[in-house]
Coordinates of C-alpha atoms in Angstrom, one line a residue:
M183 CA -115.6 33.1 -54.0
E184 CA -112.8 32.9 -51.2
T185 CA -109.3 32.7 -52.5
K186 CA -106.0 31.7 -50.9
P187 CA -103.0 33.1 -52.9
P188 CA -100.8 32.3 -54.4
L189 CA -103.0 30.8 -57.0
P190 CA -102.4 28.2 -59.7
P191 CA -100.7 27.9 -62.1
F192 CA -97.7 27.7 -59.8
T193 CA -94.1 28.7 -60.5
L194 CA -91.1 27.7 -58.4
E195 CA -91.4 30.8 -56.5
T196 CA -95.2 30.6 -55.8
A197 CA -95.0 26.9 -54.9
N198 CA -92.3 27.6 -52.3
I199 CA -94.5 30.4 -50.9
K200 CA -97.5 28.0 -50.7
V201 CA -95.3 25.4 -48.9
R202 CA -94.0 27.9 -46.3
A203 CA -97.4 29.3 -45.8
A204 CA -98.7 25.8 -45.0
E205 CA -95.8 25.1 -42.6
D206 CA -96.3 28.4 -40.8
A207 CA -100.0 27.8 -40.4
W208 CA -99.6 24.2 -39.1
N209 CA -96.9 25.4 -36.7
N210 CA -99.4 27.9 -35.2
R211 CA -101.6 25.0 -34.4
D212 CA -105.0 26.7 -34.9
P213 CA -107.4 24.1 -36.5
D214 CA -109.8 26.9 -37.4
K215 CA -107.3 29.0 -39.3
V216 CA -105.6 26.1 -40.9
A217 CA -108.9 24.6 -42.1
L218 CA -109.6 27.8 -44.1
A219 CA -106.7 26.8 -46.6
Y220 CA -108.8 23.9 -47.8
S221 CA -111.9 23.7 -49.9
E222 CA -115.2 23.0 -48.3
D223 CA -115.3 19.6 -49.9
S224 CA -111.5 18.9 -49.6
F225 CA -110.5 15.2 -49.7
W226 CA -108.0 13.9 -47.2
R227 CA -106.0 10.7 -46.8
N228 CA -103.9 10.9 -43.8
R229 CA -102.3 7.6 -42.6
A230 CA -105.2 5.1 -42.1
E231 CA -107.8 8.0 -42.0
I232 CA -109.7 9.1 -45.1
F233 CA -112.3 11.9 -44.7
Q234 CA -113.8 14.9 -46.6
G235 CA -114.8 18.4 -45.8
R236 CA -113.6 21.4 -43.7
E237 CA -115.3 20.3 -40.6
A238 CA -113.7 16.9 -40.7
I239 CA -110.4 18.6 -41.2
R240 CA -110.9 20.9 -38.2
D241 CA -111.9 17.8 -36.1
F242 CA -108.9 15.9 -37.2
L243 CA -106.5 18.8 -36.4
R244 CA -107.9 19.2 -32.9
R245 CA -107.4 15.5 -32.3
K246 CA -103.9 15.7 -33.7
W247 CA -102.7 18.5 -31.7
D248 CA -104.3 17.4 -28.5
K249 CA -102.2 14.2 -28.9
E250 CA -98.9 15.5 -30.5
L251 CA -97.7 17.9 -27.8
D252 CA -95.0 20.6 -28.5
Y253 CA -95.5 19.9 -32.2
R254 CA -92.9 21.5 -34.6
L255 CA -93.0 21.0 -38.3
V256 CA -90.6 21.6 -41.3
K257 CA -92.0 21.3 -44.9
E258 CA -90.0 21.4 -48.2
L259 CA -91.1 21.6 -51.8
W260 CA -90.3 18.4 -53.6
A261 CA -92.0 18.9 -57.0
F262 CA -94.8 21.1 -58.5
G263 CA -97.1 21.2 -61.5
T264 CA -99.8 23.5 -62.8
N265 CA -102.2 23.1 -59.7
R266 CA -100.2 20.4 -57.7
I267 CA -97.4 20.4 -55.1
A268 CA -95.6 17.6 -53.5
V269 CA -93.7 18.1 -50.3
R270 CA -91.7 16.2 -47.9
F271 CA -91.6 17.0 -44.2
Q272 CA -90.6 16.1 -40.8
Y273 CA -92.1 17.1 -37.4
E274 CA -91.3 16.4 -33.8
W275 CA -93.7 15.9 -31.0
H276 CA -94.0 14.1 -27.7
D277 CA -96.9 12.3 -26.0
D278 CA -98.3 12.8 -22.6
A279 CA -95.9 10.3 -21.2
G280 CA -92.9 12.5 -22.5
Q281 CA -91.8 10.2 -25.3
W282 CA -90.6 12.2 -28.3
Y283 CA -91.2 11.2 -31.9
R284 CA -90.0 12.4 -35.3
A285 CA -92.5 12.0 -38.1
Y286 CA -91.2 11.6 -41.6
G287 CA -93.5 12.0 -44.7
N288 CA -94.6 13.1 -48.1
E289 CA -97.8 14.8 -49.2
N290 CA -99.4 15.3 -52.5
W291 CA -101.6 18.4 -52.8
E292 CA -104.1 19.5 -55.4
F293 CA -105.5 23.0 -55.5
N294 CA -108.6 24.5 -57.2
E295 CA -108.5 27.7 -59.2
A296 CA -109.1 29.9 -55.9
G297 CA -105.8 28.4 -54.5
L298 CA -107.6 26.3 -51.8
M299 CA -106.3 22.7 -51.4
Q300 CA -109.0 20.3 -52.8
R301 CA -107.1 17.1 -52.1
R302 CA -104.3 16.1 -49.6
E303 CA -102.8 12.7 -49.5
A304 CA -100.2 12.0 -46.9
S305 CA -97.9 9.2 -46.1
I306 CA -96.2 9.4 -42.6
N307 CA -94.0 7.3 -40.5
D308 CA -93.1 7.9 -36.9
R309 CA -89.9 7.0 -35.1
P310 CA -89.3 7.3 -31.3
I311 CA -86.4 9.6 -30.5
K312 CA -84.6 10.7 -27.3
A313 CA -85.1 14.3 -26.2
E314 CA -81.5 14.9 -27.0
E315 CA -82.0 13.8 -30.6
R316 CA -84.5 16.6 -31.3
R317 CA -83.6 19.1 -34.1
F318 CA -86.5 21.7 -33.9
Y319 CA -86.3 23.9 -30.9
W320 CA -87.8 27.2 -31.8
S321 CA -90.4 28.8 -29.6
A322 CA -93.7 27.1 -30.3
P323 CA -96.5 27.4 -31.3
G324 CA -95.3 29.6 -33.9
P325 CA -93.5 29.6 -37.2
R326 CA -90.0 28.3 -37.9
P327 CA -87.6 31.1 -37.8
S328 CA -86.2 32.1 -41.2
D329 CA -82.7 31.3 -40.2
H330 CA -83.6 27.8 -38.8
P331 CA -82.3 25.1 -41.2
G332 CA -84.7 23.2 -43.4
L333 CA -84.6 19.5 -44.2
I334 CA -82.0 19.5 -47.1
N335 CA -79.3 20.2 -44.6
S336 CA -80.5 17.7 -41.9
P337 CA -78.4 14.6 -41.3
E338 CA -81.4 12.3 -41.7

């Protein structure tokens, strides 16, 4: 059976590792690699879309990153339990007309014993922003640098 450490049950340390690994993977914007963190039958609710399975996840991520250009994401641990993690996040992106957006959201994650996410439920809101209001400037695609501030210290 494939595994994706750290495995449940989570501690504060391992939950934070899991969150940062997810952030780094999403910032690399590789749908094939990102999808490997989810179980074959993973259930997703993302905004108005509800779907299930790795192939559907890959398709979703391809559509997402084709639309959301110069995507940069910051995730932070909100709470955790034995096999569940809640995160809050923000990401910035622009459309093909050059309009920038900041998305704000929360996710609830549930993991199987192999450390693969078997359920992801996301609530997300987008807000148009001016280019000069951006906060996330690291070289992308790629992970957020370790010295880049997270969300706790952000003014919004």
